[in-house]
Amino acid sequence: MSAAIKPLNMDEFMAGVVKRNPGETEFHQAVEEVAGSVIPYINENPVFIENRILERMTEPDRTIIFRVCWEDDEGNVRTNRGYRVQFNNSIGPYKGGLRFHHSVNLSILKFLGFEQTFKNSLTTLPMGSGKGGADFNPKGKSEREIMRFCQAFMTELSKHIGADVDVPAGDIGVGAREISYMFGQYKRLKNEFTGTLTGKSLEFGGSLIRKEATGYGCAYFMEEMLKHKGDSIKGKNCLVSGSGNVAQFCAQKLMHLGGKVLTLSDSSGFIYDPEGLNDEKLEYIIDLKTNRRGRISEYAEKYKAEFHAGKRPWAIKADLAFPCATQNELELSDAEELIKNGCKAVAEGANMPTTIEAVEALHKANIVFSPGKASNAGGVSVSGLEMTQNSIRLSWAREELEERLKTIMHDIHKQCVDYGTEKNRVDYVKGANIAGFVKVAKAMVAYGVI
Ligand code: NDP
């Protein structure tokens, strides 16, 4: 390294991030997790220091914040805050989900958008990164209220997105119903039919297996990690948290690969079914959470399983763990329970569900751990395939899409192994961060200072 180029220092770099983004704790956490593994790599490749790539990557291209006004069923005017963080479009149009949840704020969306940069790069598809949403709580709202909110939200968002510009998808609180309302409004405002949102229904440009993709991909990724160690999911006891889109289909694929799913959860607690889920029980969960929007405790009543109010499932003895609900739901004390109970591997289905301290503890205990940007990338991958199908105005068959999803998860695993292997052990955090970084960083260097 030339004397003029000063190596990046982790503490100084993070101090700068914290100073520029005061109070954004989730965003700081996401940057810290990435910086810890990419700074040593950057210091070995000074072109990335010279071009200040990490500083530039931690600053979104732009952030749009807007007022969303709508009328509830009683005729009251309601006001929410809408966001779209267009993080980085170096390798493709901005791409990432929309979250409707009362906890949504700029810090959470910046953490999610930043993570998306690396995840989308890992998928091998041409997708940049973004994230958006609103502090709107869909729980307890009527169909018409949801529709009016989605239309009001899209009225502003439509000015900033487009099939070659920014292609949002769903996330927490945004499923097929919300995507349909938003796509309908976009179509009405723009008078065009393009693939500007993904996660659409099959009748109007959606892709087969999109709804299964994140959960299936997570199970496939775990299978890849175990295969790399000469093992498999078959016969393993599995803990899954959440009971939404990701958790449901992660559980389904785990069962089909021979695993036994013992738990699911929601924001009120978790269920423990020692007999394990089966297809019929899972159908009940899908209907309960997706159609009836009920509580997970109803499962415990119906199937005589245990319900643990206000708790998370990590203290139950099992071989594999899949946090699939939300950020920071697996903390140090939870990791210690998993370690004590002989857990072999953890694959994140949610985004950043494991705290930095918990990841460190799992690594120290030699437990195989994959970060969400690798193991939950199946969802955005099939979204990318939905964009491709929309562009060529064709729909691929389920088998073809599932094969492509499997290949993508295999390729992501390979990139993690290539960049993360040290002394016969794979550090998936390091591997995913560096592999995701390299492609975007090279594109940014090629563009010059923009
Ligand atoms: P859903 O809205 O379908 O489900 C979310 C689940 O998490 C629900 O069971 C919900 O419980 C639970 N949950 C939400 N907040 C909390 C909380 N504070 N404590 C405990 N449980 C909570 O969302 P998804 O399944 O789509 O998303 C789950 C995670 O996966 C998120 O981190 C998301 O960003 C990530 N992800 C999703 C992708 C996708 O394709 N959908 C793609 C990649 C990542 P309740 O019913 O009580 O609200």
XYZ file of C-alpha atoms and ligand atoms in Angstrom:
498
model
C 0.000 0.000 0.000
C 1.385 3.453 -0.897
C 2.330 5.634 2.076
C -0.267 8.233 1.050
C -3.162 5.821 1.459
C -4.106 5.408 5.081
C -5.688 2.047 5.943
C -9.267 2.169 7.202
C -9.612 1.878 10.942
C -12.776 0.212 12.242
C -13.259 2.478 15.289
C -12.677 5.687 13.332
C -14.924 4.511 10.515
C -17.771 3.608 12.880
C -17.373 6.886 14.795
C -17.961 8.680 11.479
C -21.041 6.571 10.690
C -22.527 7.231 14.139
C -21.792 10.971 13.881
C -23.408 11.270 10.446
C -26.464 9.191 11.413
C -27.257 10.122 15.018
C -29.633 7.844 16.907
C -29.974 5.333 14.057
C -28.998 2.317 16.149
C -30.239 -0.418 13.796
C -28.368 1.181 10.918
C -25.170 1.444 13.016
C -25.529 -2.246 13.933
C -25.907 -3.325 10.289
C -22.912 -1.241 9.171
C -20.772 -2.489 12.055
C -21.516 -6.094 11.151
C -20.439 -5.544 7.543
C -17.489 -3.245 8.295
C -15.984 -5.807 10.681
C -15.391 -8.223 7.832
C -14.902 -5.960 4.816
C -12.415 -3.462 6.321
C -9.563 -6.023 6.494
C -10.343 -6.967 2.861
C -10.462 -3.299 1.797
C -7.107 -2.678 3.456
C -5.615 -5.419 1.276
C -7.146 -3.794 -1.830
C -6.268 -0.076 -1.625
C -8.239 0.849 -4.748
C -11.329 0.641 -2.520
C -9.753 2.970 0.073
C -8.664 5.482 -2.568
C -12.193 5.590 -3.939
C -13.742 5.778 -0.464
C -16.065 2.953 -1.412
C -17.237 1.981 2.081
C -17.991 5.618 3.003
C -19.995 5.955 -0.216
C -21.767 2.606 0.249
C -23.001 3.618 3.700
C -24.694 6.740 2.313
C -27.951 6.027 0.430
C -28.208 7.472 -3.088
C -31.335 9.243 -1.863
C -33.994 9.055 0.825
C -37.583 10.066 0.149
C -39.849 10.810 3.134
C -43.462 11.741 2.594
C -46.817 12.319 4.253
C -49.523 9.720 3.658
C -53.061 10.954 4.380
C -56.060 8.655 4.218
C -59.540 8.383 5.647
C -60.619 5.626 8.041
C -64.051 3.956 8.051
C -65.422 6.545 10.495
C -64.415 9.390 8.219
C -61.469 10.494 10.377
C -58.428 11.839 8.542
C -55.313 9.811 9.407
C -51.689 10.742 8.761
C -48.754 8.360 8.476
C -45.153 8.749 7.362
C -44.007 6.974 4.189
C -40.409 6.285 3.148
C -38.342 4.972 0.273
C -34.604 4.638 0.780
C -32.930 4.204 -2.623
C -29.661 2.850 -1.401
C -27.443 1.846 -4.286
C -28.147 1.256 -7.988
C -24.627 0.364 -9.120
C -25.529 -3.104 -10.377
C -29.219 -2.714 -11.269
C -32.466 -0.872 -10.464
C -33.169 -0.267 -6.773
C -34.861 -3.374 -5.371
C -36.169 -4.184 -1.912
C -39.352 -4.560 0.075
C -41.905 -2.250 1.650
C -42.667 -2.722 5.361
C -45.894 -1.566 7.021
C -45.427 -1.784 10.784
C -45.880 0.687 13.631
C -42.146 0.424 14.447
C -40.960 1.584 10.994
C -38.515 4.484 11.104
C -35.587 5.741 9.039
C -32.979 3.774 11.005
C -34.752 0.454 10.388
C -35.225 1.155 6.686
C -31.607 2.251 6.250
C -30.402 -0.931 7.945
C -32.627 -2.996 5.675
C -31.606 -1.068 2.535
C -27.921 -1.385 3.407
C -28.234 -5.147 3.978
C -30.091 -5.408 0.684
C -27.028 -4.044 -1.179
C -24.994 -7.103 -0.245
C -27.850 -9.581 -0.481
C -28.867 -8.521 -3.976
C -25.271 -8.623 -5.118
C -24.927 -12.194 -3.794
C -27.936 -13.398 -5.791
C -25.877 -13.100 -9.023
C -28.804 -11.120 -10.550
C -28.612 -7.462 -11.708
C -30.360 -5.743 -8.789
C -29.460 -2.635 -6.814
C -30.804 -2.040 -3.317
C -33.589 -0.131 -1.598
C -36.177 -0.436 1.153
C -39.273 1.476 2.122
C -42.524 1.413 3.983
C -44.586 3.309 6.497
C -45.317 3.485 10.222
C -48.813 2.238 9.395
C -50.133 -0.646 11.456
C -52.330 -2.902 9.287
C -53.518 -4.886 12.344
C -57.180 -4.334 13.080
C -57.786 -2.259 9.921
C -60.674 -3.111 7.590
C -60.105 -4.205 3.972
C -61.218 -0.789 2.732
C -58.917 1.028 5.146
C -55.969 -1.062 3.947
C -56.940 -0.287 0.352
C -57.223 3.451 0.959
C -53.897 3.520 2.770
C -52.119 1.565 0.003
C -53.559 3.880 -2.655
C -52.545 7.014 -0.753
C -49.052 5.595 -0.180
C -48.625 4.706 -3.863
C -49.893 8.108 -5.030
C -46.622 9.621 -3.793
C -44.337 6.589 -4.217
C -45.288 6.265 -7.908
C -43.350 9.470 -8.636
C -40.095 7.806 -7.613
C -40.261 4.211 -8.898
C -40.459 2.398 -12.255
C -39.562 -0.933 -13.890
C -36.021 0.259 -14.739
C -35.686 2.637 -11.775
C -36.887 1.069 -8.547
C -38.954 -2.090 -8.099
C -40.391 -2.510 -4.571
C -41.740 -5.786 -3.129
C -43.417 -6.915 0.105
C -41.986 -7.285 3.612
C -43.535 -7.369 7.090
C -47.168 -6.247 6.830
C -47.098 -6.143 3.023
C -48.310 -9.327 1.369
C -50.210 -10.169 -1.836
C -53.226 -8.086 -0.789
C -51.256 -4.862 -0.226
C -49.108 -5.396 -3.345
C -52.306 -5.792 -5.395
C -53.787 -2.525 -4.108
C -50.513 -0.698 -4.740
C -50.005 -2.201 -8.200
C -53.597 -1.276 -9.130
C -53.004 2.313 -8.076
C -49.649 2.515 -9.884
C -51.270 1.197 -13.071
C -54.084 3.722 -12.756
C -51.768 6.695 -12.169
C -49.197 5.839 -14.858
C -51.499 4.250 -17.413
C -48.940 1.506 -18.002
C -48.633 -2.185 -17.266
C -45.039 -2.876 -16.311
C -43.381 -5.037 -13.669
C -42.850 -2.145 -11.263
C -43.734 -4.163 -8.169
C -42.884 -7.797 -7.447
C -44.810 -10.252 -5.333
C -47.818 -9.686 -7.592
C -50.591 -12.257 -7.918
C -50.267 -14.813 -10.699
C -53.146 -13.323 -12.708
C -51.296 -10.073 -13.304
C -47.613 -10.772 -13.743
C -46.650 -12.519 -10.512
C -44.213 -15.416 -10.422
C -44.812 -18.940 -9.231
C -42.974 -19.811 -5.992
C -42.371 -16.133 -5.068
C -44.373 -16.579 -1.893
C -42.459 -19.737 -0.973
C -39.056 -18.459 -2.110
C -37.563 -16.848 1.019
C -38.484 -19.718 3.314
C -37.569 -22.440 0.816
C -34.298 -20.681 0.065
C -33.456 -20.544 3.767
C -34.004 -24.294 4.146
C -31.956 -24.980 0.992
C -29.154 -22.808 2.325
C -29.100 -24.762 5.592
C -28.981 -27.993 3.573
C -25.972 -26.605 1.645
C -24.167 -25.669 4.877
C -24.778 -29.087 6.388
C -23.810 -30.864 3.155
C -20.511 -28.970 3.241
C -19.896 -30.684 6.591
C -21.075 -34.092 5.362
C -24.465 -33.826 7.101
C -28.096 -33.030 6.168
C -31.431 -31.761 7.545
C -32.923 -35.261 7.541
C -33.868 -36.332 11.066
C -32.969 -32.994 12.678
C -35.146 -31.176 15.231
C -35.719 -27.582 14.124
C -36.751 -24.382 15.910
C -38.463 -21.813 13.690
C -39.568 -18.397 14.939
C -42.253 -16.261 13.300
C -45.355 -17.596 11.593
C -45.572 -15.225 8.644
C -44.527 -15.706 5.063
C -40.882 -16.645 5.669
C -41.511 -18.911 8.667
C -44.387 -20.797 7.007
C -42.452 -21.842 3.927
C -39.180 -22.399 5.734
C -41.091 -24.851 7.959
C -42.691 -26.499 4.913
C -39.384 -27.105 3.116
C -37.693 -28.305 6.325
C -40.443 -30.921 6.741
C -40.090 -31.967 3.119
C -36.327 -32.343 3.575
C -36.932 -34.661 6.546
C -36.605 -32.185 9.439
C -38.979 -32.013 12.415
C -40.312 -28.495 13.105
C -41.016 -28.081 16.821
C -41.855 -24.372 17.170
C -43.350 -21.271 15.548
C -44.023 -17.870 17.085
C -45.632 -14.474 16.710
C -45.396 -11.212 18.604
C -47.415 -12.682 21.490
C -45.301 -15.795 22.166
C -44.359 -19.205 20.746
C -45.890 -22.649 20.363
C -43.966 -25.858 21.098
C -45.326 -29.002 19.509
C -43.113 -31.964 20.583
C -44.724 -34.153 17.896
C -43.634 -31.708 15.206
C -45.604 -29.973 12.476
C -47.072 -31.854 9.528
C -48.687 -30.685 6.275
C -52.159 -30.457 7.791
C -50.982 -28.448 10.811
C -49.053 -26.109 8.551
C -52.094 -25.562 6.340
C -53.935 -24.519 9.499
C -51.140 -22.030 10.342
C -51.112 -20.574 6.820
C -54.866 -20.033 6.925
C -54.716 -18.700 10.506
C -51.955 -16.146 9.886
C -52.488 -15.240 6.229
C -56.258 -15.324 5.798
C -57.763 -15.010 9.249
C -54.939 -12.902 10.751
C -55.292 -14.765 14.054
C -52.896 -15.475 16.939
C -50.443 -18.375 17.139
C -51.921 -19.361 20.531
C -54.978 -20.679 18.624
C -52.726 -23.421 17.210
C -51.843 -24.548 20.735
C -55.519 -24.818 21.645
C -56.416 -26.764 18.504
C -53.494 -29.222 18.510
C -52.918 -29.477 22.290
C -49.438 -28.018 21.987
C -47.689 -25.760 24.522
C -48.066 -21.989 24.239
C -45.431 -19.828 25.943
C -46.764 -16.280 26.168
C -44.274 -13.451 25.686
C -41.349 -15.853 25.084
C -39.130 -16.861 22.153
C -38.458 -20.479 21.205
C -34.651 -20.580 21.633
C -34.574 -22.451 24.973
C -36.161 -25.593 23.468
C -33.612 -28.351 22.797
C -33.033 -28.828 19.049
C -30.350 -29.307 16.375
C -31.088 -26.378 14.068
C -32.513 -22.868 14.528
C -34.203 -20.570 12.010
C -35.046 -17.055 13.253
C -37.699 -15.953 10.734
C -39.688 -13.202 12.515
C -37.905 -9.859 12.878
C -34.688 -8.026 13.772
C -32.886 -8.638 17.087
C -35.072 -11.563 18.188
C -32.101 -13.812 19.048
C -29.955 -12.181 21.719
C -26.869 -13.302 23.623
C -28.873 -15.159 26.309
C -30.809 -16.975 23.557
C -27.560 -17.955 21.818
C -26.285 -19.315 25.144
C -29.410 -21.497 25.432
C -28.878 -22.833 21.901
C -25.223 -23.599 22.657
C -26.086 -25.307 25.948
C -28.649 -27.494 24.189
C -26.227 -28.694 21.499
C -27.600 -26.735 18.540
C -25.460 -27.364 15.445
C -26.416 -24.568 13.059
C -28.430 -21.353 12.736
C -29.731 -19.920 9.441
C -31.325 -16.478 9.500
C -34.619 -16.258 7.594
C -35.427 -12.753 8.853
C -33.210 -9.707 8.376
C -30.667 -9.275 11.202
C -32.619 -11.341 13.766
C -29.390 -12.207 15.621
C -27.591 -9.516 17.613
C -23.846 -8.969 17.070
C -23.068 -10.381 20.560
C -25.153 -13.490 19.846
C -23.366 -14.066 16.516
C -19.998 -13.767 18.293
C -21.078 -16.339 20.889
C -22.265 -18.769 18.190
C -18.992 -18.369 16.282
C -16.963 -18.958 19.448
C -18.932 -22.132 20.133
C -18.209 -23.296 16.560
C -21.883 -23.293 15.598
C -22.440 -22.864 11.867
C -24.181 -19.517 11.329
C -25.483 -17.883 8.163
C -26.525 -14.224 7.989
C -29.863 -13.311 6.409
C -28.210 -11.582 3.479
C -27.117 -15.065 2.353
C -29.772 -17.432 3.683
C -32.860 -15.287 3.038
C -31.795 -14.099 -0.414
C -34.157 -16.597 -2.089
C -37.058 -14.131 -1.896
C -35.381 -11.284 -3.699
C -33.903 -13.786 -6.149
C -37.334 -14.948 -7.277
C -38.408 -11.288 -7.319
C -35.524 -10.765 -9.756
C -36.839 -13.698 -11.788
C -40.312 -12.104 -11.684
C -38.774 -8.940 -13.194
C -37.151 -11.022 -15.930
C -40.433 -12.807 -16.724
C -42.270 -9.453 -16.847
C -39.634 -8.014 -19.198
C -39.855 -10.906 -21.636
C -43.652 -11.164 -21.090
C -43.518 -14.867 -20.314
C -44.146 -16.992 -17.212
C -41.880 -19.856 -16.283
C -43.106 -23.147 -14.822
C -42.861 -23.967 -11.118
C -40.221 -26.670 -11.685
C -38.012 -24.332 -13.696
C -38.259 -21.610 -11.049
C -37.573 -23.960 -8.179
C -34.529 -25.320 -10.003
C -33.284 -21.754 -10.573
C -33.861 -20.903 -6.897
C -31.898 -23.984 -5.814
C -29.044 -23.060 -8.167
C -28.952 -19.488 -6.849
C -28.835 -20.654 -3.209
C -26.072 -23.098 -4.155
C -24.123 -20.276 -5.860
C -24.556 -17.962 -2.869
C -23.242 -20.737 -0.644
C -20.248 -21.211 -2.933
C -19.406 -17.480 -2.831
C -19.539 -17.601 0.985
C -17.205 -20.602 1.005
C -14.819 -18.931 -1.481
C -14.503 -15.717 0.533
C -15.145 -17.001 4.051
C -13.098 -20.188 4.487
C -10.349 -20.014 7.064
C -8.560 -23.032 8.545
C -11.158 -25.508 7.230
C -14.026 -23.538 8.761
C -16.434 -21.309 6.847
C -17.198 -17.902 8.344
C -20.444 -17.213 6.473
C -20.706 -13.651 7.798
C -17.298 -12.775 6.391
C -17.896 -14.714 3.166
C -21.284 -13.105 2.456
C -20.111 -9.605 3.323
C -16.979 -9.700 1.176
C -18.566 -11.521 -1.787
C -21.509 -9.089 -1.731
C -19.175 -6.103 -1.412
C -16.766 -6.951 -4.247
C -19.253 -6.820 -7.134
C -20.824 -3.507 -6.085
C -17.461 -1.974 -5.175
C -15.945 -2.849 -8.565
C -18.918 -1.258 -10.362
C -18.581 1.894 -8.250
C -14.866 2.160 -9.015
C -15.590 1.706 -12.736
C -18.113 4.583 -12.746
C -15.619 7.065 -11.291
C -16.666 9.664 -8.758
C -20.452 9.949 -9.042
P -44.788 -11.375 7.910
O -45.423 -10.064 8.172
O -45.425 -12.333 6.974
O -44.537 -12.145 9.280
C -43.797 -11.584 10.319
C -43.822 -12.532 11.507
O -42.941 -12.036 12.514
C -45.187 -12.668 12.146
O -45.293 -13.960 12.680
C -45.134 -11.610 13.262
O -46.024 -11.836 14.324
C -43.695 -11.784 13.710
N -43.196 -10.559 14.345
C -43.197 -9.310 13.827
N -42.663 -8.443 14.706
C -42.353 -9.180 15.805
C -41.781 -8.869 17.041
N -41.417 -7.616 17.348
N -41.592 -9.894 17.938
C -41.939 -11.176 17.620
N -42.477 -11.513 16.445
C -42.685 -10.538 15.557
O -43.285 -11.016 7.438
P -42.272 -11.905 6.618
O -42.383 -13.334 7.009
O -42.371 -11.517 5.199
O -40.873 -11.318 7.124
C -40.200 -11.829 8.288
C -38.748 -11.379 8.264
O -38.120 -11.860 7.068
C -38.511 -9.874 8.269
O -37.301 -9.618 8.956
C -38.324 -9.556 6.795
O -37.589 -8.363 6.598
C -37.538 -10.776 6.353
N -37.549 -11.068 4.933
C -38.745 -11.289 4.269
C -38.727 -11.621 2.933
C -39.968 -11.998 2.207
O -39.846 -12.433 1.048
N -41.134 -11.887 2.792
C -37.457 -11.637 2.164
C -36.276 -11.499 2.967
C -36.340 -11.184 4.295
P -47.492 -11.130 14.362
O -48.355 -11.983 13.481
O -47.850 -11.165 15.794
O -47.306 -9.747 13.838
